[in-house]
PDB file of C-alpha atoms and ligand atoms in Angstrom:
ATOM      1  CA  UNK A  10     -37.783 191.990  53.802  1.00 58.00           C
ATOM      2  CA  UNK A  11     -34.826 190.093  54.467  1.00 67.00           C
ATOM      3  CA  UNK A  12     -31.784 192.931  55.230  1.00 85.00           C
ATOM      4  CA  UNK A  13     -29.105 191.053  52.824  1.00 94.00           C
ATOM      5  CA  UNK A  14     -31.305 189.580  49.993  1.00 95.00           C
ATOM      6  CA  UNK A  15     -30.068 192.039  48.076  1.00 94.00           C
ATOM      7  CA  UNK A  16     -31.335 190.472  44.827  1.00 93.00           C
ATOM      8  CA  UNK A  17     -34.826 190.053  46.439  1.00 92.00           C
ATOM      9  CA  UNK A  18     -34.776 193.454  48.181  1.00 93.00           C
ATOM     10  CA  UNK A  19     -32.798 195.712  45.435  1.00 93.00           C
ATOM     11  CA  UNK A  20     -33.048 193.679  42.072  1.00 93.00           C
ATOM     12  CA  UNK A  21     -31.551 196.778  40.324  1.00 94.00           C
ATOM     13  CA  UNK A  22     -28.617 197.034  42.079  1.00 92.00           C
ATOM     14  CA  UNK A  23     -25.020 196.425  40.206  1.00 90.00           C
ATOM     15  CA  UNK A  24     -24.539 193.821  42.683  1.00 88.00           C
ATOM     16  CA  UNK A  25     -27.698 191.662  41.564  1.00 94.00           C
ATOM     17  CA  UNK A  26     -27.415 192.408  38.552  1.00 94.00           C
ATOM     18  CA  UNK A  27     -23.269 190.882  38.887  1.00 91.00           C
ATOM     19  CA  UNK A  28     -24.914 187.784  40.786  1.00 94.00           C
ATOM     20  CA  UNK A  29     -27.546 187.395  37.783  1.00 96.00           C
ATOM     21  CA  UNK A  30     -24.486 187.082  35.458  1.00 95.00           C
ATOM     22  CA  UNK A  31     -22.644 184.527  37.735  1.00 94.00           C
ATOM     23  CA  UNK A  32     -25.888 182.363  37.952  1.00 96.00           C
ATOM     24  CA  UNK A  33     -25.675 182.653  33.669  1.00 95.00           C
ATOM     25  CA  UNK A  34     -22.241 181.728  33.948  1.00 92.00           C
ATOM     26  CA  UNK A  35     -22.836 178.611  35.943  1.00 93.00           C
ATOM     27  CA  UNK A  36     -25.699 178.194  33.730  1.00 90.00           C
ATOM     28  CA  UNK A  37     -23.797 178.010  30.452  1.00 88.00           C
ATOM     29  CA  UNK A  38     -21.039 175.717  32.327  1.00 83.00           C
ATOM     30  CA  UNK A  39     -23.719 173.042  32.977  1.00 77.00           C
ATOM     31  CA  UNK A  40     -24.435 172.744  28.761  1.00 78.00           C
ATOM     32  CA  UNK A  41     -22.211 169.602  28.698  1.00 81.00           C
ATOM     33  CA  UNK A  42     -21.664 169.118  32.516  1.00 84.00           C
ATOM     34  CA  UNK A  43     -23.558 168.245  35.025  1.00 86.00           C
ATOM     35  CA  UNK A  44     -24.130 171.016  37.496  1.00 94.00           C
ATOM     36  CA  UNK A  45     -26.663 170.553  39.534  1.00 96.00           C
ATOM     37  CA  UNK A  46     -24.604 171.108  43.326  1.00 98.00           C
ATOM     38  CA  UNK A  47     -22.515 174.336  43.857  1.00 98.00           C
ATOM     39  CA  UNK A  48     -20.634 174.310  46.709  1.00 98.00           C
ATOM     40  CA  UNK A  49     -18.989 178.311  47.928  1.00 98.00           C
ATOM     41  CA  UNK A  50     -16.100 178.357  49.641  1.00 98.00           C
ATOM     42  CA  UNK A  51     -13.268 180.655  50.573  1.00 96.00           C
ATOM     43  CA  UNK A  52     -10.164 180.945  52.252  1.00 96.00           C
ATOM     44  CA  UNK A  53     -10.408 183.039  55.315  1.00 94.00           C
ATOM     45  CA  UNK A  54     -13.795 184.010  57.316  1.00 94.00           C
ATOM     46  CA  UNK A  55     -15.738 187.117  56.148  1.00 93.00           C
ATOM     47  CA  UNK A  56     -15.021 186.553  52.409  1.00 94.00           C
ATOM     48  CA  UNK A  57     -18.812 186.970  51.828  1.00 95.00           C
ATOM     49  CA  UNK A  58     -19.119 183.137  51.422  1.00 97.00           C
ATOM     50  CA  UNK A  59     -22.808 183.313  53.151  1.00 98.00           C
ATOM     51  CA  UNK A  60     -23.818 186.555  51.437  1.00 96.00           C
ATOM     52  CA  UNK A  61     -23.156 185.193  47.951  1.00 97.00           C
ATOM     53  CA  UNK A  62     -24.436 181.711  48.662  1.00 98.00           C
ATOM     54  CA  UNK A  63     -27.985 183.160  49.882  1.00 98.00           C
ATOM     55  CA  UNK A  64     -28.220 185.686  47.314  1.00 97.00           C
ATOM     56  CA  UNK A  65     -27.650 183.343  44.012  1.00 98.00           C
ATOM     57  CA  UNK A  66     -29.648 181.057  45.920  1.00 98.00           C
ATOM     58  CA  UNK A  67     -31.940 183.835  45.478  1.00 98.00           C
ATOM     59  CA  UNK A  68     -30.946 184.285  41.264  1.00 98.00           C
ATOM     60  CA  UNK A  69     -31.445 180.779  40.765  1.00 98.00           C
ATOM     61  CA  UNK A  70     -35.017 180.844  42.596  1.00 98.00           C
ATOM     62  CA  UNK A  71     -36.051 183.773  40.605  1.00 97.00           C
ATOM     63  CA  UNK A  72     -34.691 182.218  37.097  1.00 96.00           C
ATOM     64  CA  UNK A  73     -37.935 179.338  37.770  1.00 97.00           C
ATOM     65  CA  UNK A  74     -35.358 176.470  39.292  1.00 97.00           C
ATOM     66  CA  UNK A  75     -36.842 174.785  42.436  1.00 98.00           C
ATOM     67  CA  UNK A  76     -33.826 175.605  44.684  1.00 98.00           C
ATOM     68  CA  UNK A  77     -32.181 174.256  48.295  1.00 98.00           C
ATOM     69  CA  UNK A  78     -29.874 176.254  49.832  1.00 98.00           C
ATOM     70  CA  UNK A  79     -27.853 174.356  52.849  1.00 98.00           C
ATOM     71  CA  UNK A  80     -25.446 175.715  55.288  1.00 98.00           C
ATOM     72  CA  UNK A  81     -23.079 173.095  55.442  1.00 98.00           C
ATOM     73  CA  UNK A  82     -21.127 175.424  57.751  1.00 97.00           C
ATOM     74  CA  UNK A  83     -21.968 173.726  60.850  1.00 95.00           C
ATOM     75  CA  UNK A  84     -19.711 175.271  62.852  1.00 94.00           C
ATOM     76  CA  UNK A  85     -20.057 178.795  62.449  1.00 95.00           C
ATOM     77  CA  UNK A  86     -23.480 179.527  59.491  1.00 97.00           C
ATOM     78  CA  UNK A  87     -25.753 181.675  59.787  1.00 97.00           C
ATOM     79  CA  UNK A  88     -27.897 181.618  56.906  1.00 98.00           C
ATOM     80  CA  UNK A  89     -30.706 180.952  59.619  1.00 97.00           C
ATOM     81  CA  UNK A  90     -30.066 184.861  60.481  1.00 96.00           C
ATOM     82  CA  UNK A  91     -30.038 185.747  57.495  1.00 97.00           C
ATOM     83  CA  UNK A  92     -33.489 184.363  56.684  1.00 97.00           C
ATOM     84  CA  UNK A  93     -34.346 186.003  60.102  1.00 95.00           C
ATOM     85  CA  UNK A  94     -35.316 182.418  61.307  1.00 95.00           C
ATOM     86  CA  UNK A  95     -33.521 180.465  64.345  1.00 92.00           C
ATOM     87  CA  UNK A  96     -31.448 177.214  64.466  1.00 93.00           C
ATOM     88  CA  UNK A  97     -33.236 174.685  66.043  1.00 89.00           C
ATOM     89  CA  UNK A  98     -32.427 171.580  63.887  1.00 93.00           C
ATOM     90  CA  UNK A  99     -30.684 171.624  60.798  1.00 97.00           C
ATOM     91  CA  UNK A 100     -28.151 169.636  58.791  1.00 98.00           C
ATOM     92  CA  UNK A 101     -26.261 168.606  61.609  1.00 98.00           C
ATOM     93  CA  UNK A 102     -29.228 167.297  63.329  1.00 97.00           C
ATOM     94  CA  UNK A 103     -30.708 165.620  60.427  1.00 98.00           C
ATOM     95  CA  UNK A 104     -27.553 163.568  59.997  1.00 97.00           C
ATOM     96  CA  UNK A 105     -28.194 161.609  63.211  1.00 96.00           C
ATOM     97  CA  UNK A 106     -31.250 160.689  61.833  1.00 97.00           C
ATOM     98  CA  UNK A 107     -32.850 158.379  59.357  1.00 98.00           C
ATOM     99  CA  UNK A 108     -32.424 161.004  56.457  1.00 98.00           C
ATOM    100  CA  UNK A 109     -34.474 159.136  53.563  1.00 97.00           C
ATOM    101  CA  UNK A 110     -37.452 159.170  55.970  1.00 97.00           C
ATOM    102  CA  UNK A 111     -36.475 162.996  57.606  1.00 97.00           C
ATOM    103  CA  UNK A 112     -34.871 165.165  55.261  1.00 98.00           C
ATOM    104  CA  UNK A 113     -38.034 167.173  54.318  1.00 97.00           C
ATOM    105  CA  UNK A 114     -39.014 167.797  58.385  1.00 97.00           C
ATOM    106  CA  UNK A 115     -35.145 169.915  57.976  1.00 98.00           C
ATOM    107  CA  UNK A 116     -36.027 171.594  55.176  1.00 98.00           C
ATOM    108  CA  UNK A 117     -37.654 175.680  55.953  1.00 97.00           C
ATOM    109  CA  UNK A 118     -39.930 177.162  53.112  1.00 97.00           C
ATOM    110  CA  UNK A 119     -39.055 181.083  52.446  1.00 96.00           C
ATOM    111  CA  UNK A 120     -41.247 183.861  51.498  1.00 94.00           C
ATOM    112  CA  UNK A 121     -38.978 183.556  48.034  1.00 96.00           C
ATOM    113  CA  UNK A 122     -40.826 181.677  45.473  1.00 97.00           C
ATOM    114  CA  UNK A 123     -38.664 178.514  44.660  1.00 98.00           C
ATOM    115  CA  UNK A 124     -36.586 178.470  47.414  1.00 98.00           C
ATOM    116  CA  UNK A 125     -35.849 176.458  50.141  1.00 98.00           C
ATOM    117  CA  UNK A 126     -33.069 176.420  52.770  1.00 98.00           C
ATOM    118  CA  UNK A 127     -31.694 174.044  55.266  1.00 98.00           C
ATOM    119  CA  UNK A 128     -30.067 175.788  58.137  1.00 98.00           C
ATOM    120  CA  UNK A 129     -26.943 173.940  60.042  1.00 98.00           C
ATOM    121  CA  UNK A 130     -28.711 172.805  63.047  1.00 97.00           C
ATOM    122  CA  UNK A 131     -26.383 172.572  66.332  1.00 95.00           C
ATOM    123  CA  UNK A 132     -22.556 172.658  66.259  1.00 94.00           C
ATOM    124  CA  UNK A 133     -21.544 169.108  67.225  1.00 93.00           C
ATOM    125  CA  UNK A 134     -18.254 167.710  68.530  1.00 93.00           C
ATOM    126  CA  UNK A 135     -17.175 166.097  65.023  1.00 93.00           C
ATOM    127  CA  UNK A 136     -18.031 168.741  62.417  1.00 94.00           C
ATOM    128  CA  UNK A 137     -15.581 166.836  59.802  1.00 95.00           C
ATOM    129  CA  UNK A 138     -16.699 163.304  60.397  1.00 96.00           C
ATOM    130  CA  UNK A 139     -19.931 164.162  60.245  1.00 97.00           C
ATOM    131  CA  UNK A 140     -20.076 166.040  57.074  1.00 97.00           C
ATOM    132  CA  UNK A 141     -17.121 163.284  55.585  1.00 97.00           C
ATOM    133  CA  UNK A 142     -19.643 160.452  56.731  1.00 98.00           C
ATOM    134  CA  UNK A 143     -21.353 158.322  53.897  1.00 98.00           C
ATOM    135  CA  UNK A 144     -25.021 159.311  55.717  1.00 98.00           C
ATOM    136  CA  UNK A 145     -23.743 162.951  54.058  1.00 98.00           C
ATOM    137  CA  UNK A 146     -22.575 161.443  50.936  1.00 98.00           C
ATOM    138  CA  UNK A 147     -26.179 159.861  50.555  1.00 98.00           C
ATOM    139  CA  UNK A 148     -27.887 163.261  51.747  1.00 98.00           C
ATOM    140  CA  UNK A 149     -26.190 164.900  49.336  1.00 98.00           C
ATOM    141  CA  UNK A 150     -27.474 163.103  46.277  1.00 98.00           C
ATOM    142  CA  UNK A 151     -31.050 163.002  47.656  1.00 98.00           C
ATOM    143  CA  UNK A 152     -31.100 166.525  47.915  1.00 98.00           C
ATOM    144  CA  UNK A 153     -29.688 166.759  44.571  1.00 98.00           C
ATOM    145  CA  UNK A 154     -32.606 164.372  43.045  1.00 98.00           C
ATOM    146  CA  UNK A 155     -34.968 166.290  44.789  1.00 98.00           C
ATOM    147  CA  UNK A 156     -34.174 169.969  43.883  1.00 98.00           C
ATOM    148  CA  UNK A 157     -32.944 171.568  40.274  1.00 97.00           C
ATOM    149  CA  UNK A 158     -29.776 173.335  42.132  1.00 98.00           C
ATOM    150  CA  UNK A 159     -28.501 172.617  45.747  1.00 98.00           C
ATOM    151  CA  UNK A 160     -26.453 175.993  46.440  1.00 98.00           C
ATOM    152  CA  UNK A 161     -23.489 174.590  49.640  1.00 98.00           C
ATOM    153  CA  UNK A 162     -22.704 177.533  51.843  1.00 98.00           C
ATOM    154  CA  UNK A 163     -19.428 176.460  53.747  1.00 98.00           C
ATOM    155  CA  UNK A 164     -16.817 177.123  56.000  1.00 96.00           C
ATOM    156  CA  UNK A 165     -13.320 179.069  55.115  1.00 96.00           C
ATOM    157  CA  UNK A 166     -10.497 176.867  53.721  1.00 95.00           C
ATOM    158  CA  UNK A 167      -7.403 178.031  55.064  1.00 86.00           C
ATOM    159  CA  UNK A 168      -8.548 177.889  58.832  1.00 74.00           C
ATOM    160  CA  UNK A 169      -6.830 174.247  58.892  1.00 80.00           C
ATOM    161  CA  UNK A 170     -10.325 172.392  58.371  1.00 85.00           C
ATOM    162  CA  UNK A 171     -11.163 170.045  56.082  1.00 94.00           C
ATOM    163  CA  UNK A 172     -14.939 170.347  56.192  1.00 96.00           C
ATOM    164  CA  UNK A 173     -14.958 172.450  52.646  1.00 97.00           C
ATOM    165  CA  UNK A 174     -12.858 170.087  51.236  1.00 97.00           C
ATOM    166  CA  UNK A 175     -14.797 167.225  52.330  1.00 98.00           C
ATOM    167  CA  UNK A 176     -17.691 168.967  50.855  1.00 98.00           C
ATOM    168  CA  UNK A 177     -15.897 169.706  47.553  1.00 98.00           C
ATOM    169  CA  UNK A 178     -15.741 166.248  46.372  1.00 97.00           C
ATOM    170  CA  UNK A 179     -19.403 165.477  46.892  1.00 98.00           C
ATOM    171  CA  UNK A 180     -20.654 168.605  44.740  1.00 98.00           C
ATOM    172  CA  UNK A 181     -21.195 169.134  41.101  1.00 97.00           C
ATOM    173  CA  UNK A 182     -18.891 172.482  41.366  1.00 97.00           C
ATOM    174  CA  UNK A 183     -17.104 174.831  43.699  1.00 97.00           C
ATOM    175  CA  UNK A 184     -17.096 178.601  43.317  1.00 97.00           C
ATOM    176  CA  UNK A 185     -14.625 180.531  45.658  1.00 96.00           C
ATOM    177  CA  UNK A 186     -15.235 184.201  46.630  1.00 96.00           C
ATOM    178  CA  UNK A 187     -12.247 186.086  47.466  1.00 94.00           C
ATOM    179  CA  UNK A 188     -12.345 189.401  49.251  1.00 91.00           C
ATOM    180  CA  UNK A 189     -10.271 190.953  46.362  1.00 76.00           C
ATOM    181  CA  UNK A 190      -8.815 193.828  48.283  1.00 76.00           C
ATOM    182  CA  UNK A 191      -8.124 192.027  51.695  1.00 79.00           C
ATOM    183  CA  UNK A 192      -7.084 187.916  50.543  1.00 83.00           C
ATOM    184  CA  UNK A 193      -3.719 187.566  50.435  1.00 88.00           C
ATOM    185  CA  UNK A 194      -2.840 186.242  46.743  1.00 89.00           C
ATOM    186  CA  UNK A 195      -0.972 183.567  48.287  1.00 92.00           C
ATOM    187  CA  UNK A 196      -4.027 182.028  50.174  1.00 93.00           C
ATOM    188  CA  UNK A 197      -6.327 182.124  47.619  1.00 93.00           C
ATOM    189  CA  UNK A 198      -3.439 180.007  45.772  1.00 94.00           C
ATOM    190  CA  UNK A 199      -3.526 177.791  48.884  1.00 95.00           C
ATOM    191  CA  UNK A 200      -7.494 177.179  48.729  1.00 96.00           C
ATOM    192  CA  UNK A 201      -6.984 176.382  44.478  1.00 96.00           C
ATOM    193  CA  UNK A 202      -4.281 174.234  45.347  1.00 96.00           C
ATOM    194  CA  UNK A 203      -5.714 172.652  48.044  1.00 96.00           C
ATOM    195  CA  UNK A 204      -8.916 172.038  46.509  1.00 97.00           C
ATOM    196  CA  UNK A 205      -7.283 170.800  43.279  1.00 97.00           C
ATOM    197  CA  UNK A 206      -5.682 167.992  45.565  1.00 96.00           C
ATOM    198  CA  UNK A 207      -8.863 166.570  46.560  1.00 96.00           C
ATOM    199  CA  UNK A 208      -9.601 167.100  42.343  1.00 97.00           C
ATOM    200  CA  UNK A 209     -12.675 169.191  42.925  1.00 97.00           C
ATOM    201  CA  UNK A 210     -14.045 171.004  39.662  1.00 95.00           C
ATOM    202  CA  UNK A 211     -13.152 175.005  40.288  1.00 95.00           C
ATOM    203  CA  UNK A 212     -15.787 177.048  38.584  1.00 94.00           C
ATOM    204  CA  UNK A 213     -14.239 179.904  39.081  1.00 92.00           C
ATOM    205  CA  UNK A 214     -13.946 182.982  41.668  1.00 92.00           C
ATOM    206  CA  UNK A 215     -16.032 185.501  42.678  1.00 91.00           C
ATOM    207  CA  UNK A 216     -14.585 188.902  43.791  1.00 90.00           C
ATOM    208  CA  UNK A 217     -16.143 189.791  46.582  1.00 89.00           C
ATOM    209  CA  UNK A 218     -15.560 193.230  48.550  1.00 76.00           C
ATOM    210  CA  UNK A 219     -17.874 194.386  50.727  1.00 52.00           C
ATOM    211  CA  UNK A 220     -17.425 198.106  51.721  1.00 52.00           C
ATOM    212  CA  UNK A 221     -18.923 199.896  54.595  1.00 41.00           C
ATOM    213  CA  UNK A 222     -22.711 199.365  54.972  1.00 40.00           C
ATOM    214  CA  UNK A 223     -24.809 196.937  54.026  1.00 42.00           C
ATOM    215  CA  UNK A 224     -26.084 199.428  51.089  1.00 41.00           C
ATOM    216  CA  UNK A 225     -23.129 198.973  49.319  1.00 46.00           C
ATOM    217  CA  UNK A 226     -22.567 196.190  47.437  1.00 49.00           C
ATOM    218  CA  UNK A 227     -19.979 194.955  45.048  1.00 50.00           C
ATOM    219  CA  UNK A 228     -18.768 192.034  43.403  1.00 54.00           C
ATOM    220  CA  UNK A 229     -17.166 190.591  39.610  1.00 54.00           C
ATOM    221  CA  UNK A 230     -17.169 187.263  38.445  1.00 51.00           C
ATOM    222  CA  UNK A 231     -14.279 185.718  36.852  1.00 51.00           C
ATOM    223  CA  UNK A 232     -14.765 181.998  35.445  1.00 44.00           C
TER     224      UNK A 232
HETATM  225  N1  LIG B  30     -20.746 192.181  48.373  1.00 85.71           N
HETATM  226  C1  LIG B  30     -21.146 192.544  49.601  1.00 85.71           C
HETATM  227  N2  LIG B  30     -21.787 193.707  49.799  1.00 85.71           N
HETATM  228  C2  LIG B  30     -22.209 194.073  51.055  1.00 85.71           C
HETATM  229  N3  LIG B  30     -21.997 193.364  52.164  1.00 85.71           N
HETATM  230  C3  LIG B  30     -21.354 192.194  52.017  1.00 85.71           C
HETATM  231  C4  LIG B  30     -20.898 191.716  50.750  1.00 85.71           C
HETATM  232  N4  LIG B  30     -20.272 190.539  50.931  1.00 85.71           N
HETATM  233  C5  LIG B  30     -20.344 190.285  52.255  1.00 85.71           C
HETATM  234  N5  LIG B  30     -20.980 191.276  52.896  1.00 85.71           N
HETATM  235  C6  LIG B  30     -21.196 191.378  54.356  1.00 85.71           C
HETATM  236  O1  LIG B  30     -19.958 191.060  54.977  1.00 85.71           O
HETATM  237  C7  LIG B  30     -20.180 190.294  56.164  1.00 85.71           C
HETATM  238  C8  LIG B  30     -19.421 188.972  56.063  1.00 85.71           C
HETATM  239  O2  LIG B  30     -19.985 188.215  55.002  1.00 85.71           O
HETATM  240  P1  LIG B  30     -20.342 186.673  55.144  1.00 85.71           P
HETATM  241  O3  LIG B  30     -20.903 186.347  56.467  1.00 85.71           O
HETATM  242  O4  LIG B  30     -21.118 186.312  53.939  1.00 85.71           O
HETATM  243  O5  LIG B  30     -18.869 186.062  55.035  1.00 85.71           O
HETATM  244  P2  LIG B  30     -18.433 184.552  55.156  1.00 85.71           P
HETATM  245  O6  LIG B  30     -17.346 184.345  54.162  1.00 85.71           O
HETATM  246  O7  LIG B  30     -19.619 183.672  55.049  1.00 85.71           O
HETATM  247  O8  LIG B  30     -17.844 184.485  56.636  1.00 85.71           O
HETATM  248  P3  LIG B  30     -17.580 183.190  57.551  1.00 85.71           P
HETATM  249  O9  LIG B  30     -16.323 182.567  57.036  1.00 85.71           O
HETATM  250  O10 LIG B  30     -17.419 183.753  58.931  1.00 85.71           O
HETATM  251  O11 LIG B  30     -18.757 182.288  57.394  1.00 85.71           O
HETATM  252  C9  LIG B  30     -21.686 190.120  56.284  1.00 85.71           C
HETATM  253  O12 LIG B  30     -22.189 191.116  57.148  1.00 85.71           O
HETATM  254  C10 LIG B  30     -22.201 190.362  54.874  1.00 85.71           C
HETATM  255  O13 LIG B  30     -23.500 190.887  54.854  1.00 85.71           O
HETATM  256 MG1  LIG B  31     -20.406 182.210  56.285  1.00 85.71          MG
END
């Protein structure tokens, strides 16, 4: 149904069954603290930041929690393609708007039961300011009041932006998924490092390799 749901389209396969265990793991780190807003990030494009955020989207939906997914990647996301639907208005448009009034007009049912996403909408001049605005900062915790688990797709770390990092301090959690055989070592220590600056709470990383065709799927979890 949708080509890289690959927990809604091939529940067997190692990879969901490695995604089912990092949604447990996030599960069991929420016992004492609150974790209700993941935000995935990475250091360098093509990390498999999207992939992972859609597809424990996807393990949290199927576990019974009423999920949102957003693609707070307003440059570049492209969850909207990979829910086969377009970008007309999304996050970025919403934020010019009155958002306590608007929010649900940005929000997309799926054909997955629980789940919800909000695509990034069009790429505006002031991606940073934007998503560092207090508008955001509100959006952010009516979205969380509103849904059991906001899931934050975002944009790579160590491209010189701060929009991540600006996202990292308004979320629960961060997870970062690290291409294990193609991240430097040294960047990943760059987007810890960086993200402990701005004291974000690391959840842990998510190796990530994706080899060859979309049939092949791998991926380990280490909190
Ligand atoms: N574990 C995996 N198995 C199979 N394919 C994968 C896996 N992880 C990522 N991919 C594929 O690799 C490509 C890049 O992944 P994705 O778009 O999720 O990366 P990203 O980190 O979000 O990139 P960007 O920084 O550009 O947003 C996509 O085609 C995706 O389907
Ligand atoms: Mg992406």
């Amino acid at each position: 149904m949708y080509s890289e749901l690959v927990l809604n389209d091939e529940p067997k396969a190692v990879l969901s069954e490695t995604i089912r265990t990092l949604r447990t793991n996030l599960q069991f780190a929420s016992v004492d603290k609150e974790l209700h807003t993941i935000l995935i990030t990475s250091s360098m494009p093509g990390e498999g930041k999207s992939f992972i955020a859609a597809n424990l989207a996807v393990a949290f939906a199927q576990s019974g929690s009423k999920v949102l997914l957003v693609d707070c990647d307003i440059r570049k996301g492209r969850q909207h393609y990979i829910f086969g639907s377009h970008n007309k208005k999304g996050l970025s448009n919403l934020l010019l708007e009155d958002i306590k009034t608007k929010y649900n007009e940005y929000i997309n049912e799926t054909k997955i039961k629980n789940l919800s996403v909000m695509f990034r909408g069009m790429t505006p001049p002031n991606p940073s300011e934007l998503l560092g605005s207090d508008k955001n900062k509100e959006l952010v915790s009516i979205l969380k009041a509103n849904y059991d688990i906001v899931i934050y797709d975002s944009a790579p770390i160590n491209a010189g932006l701060t929009d991540s990092l600006i996202m990292s301090r308004l979320v629960d959690g961060v997870v970062i998924v690290s291409a294990c055989k193609s991240t430097p070592k040294n960047l990943l220590m760059n987007t810890k490092k960086s993200l402990q600056n701005v004291n974000a709470n690391i959840l842990g990383v998510v190796l990530n390799r994706a080899n060859g065709g979309a049939k092949k799927y791998y991926g380990h979890y280490y909190g």
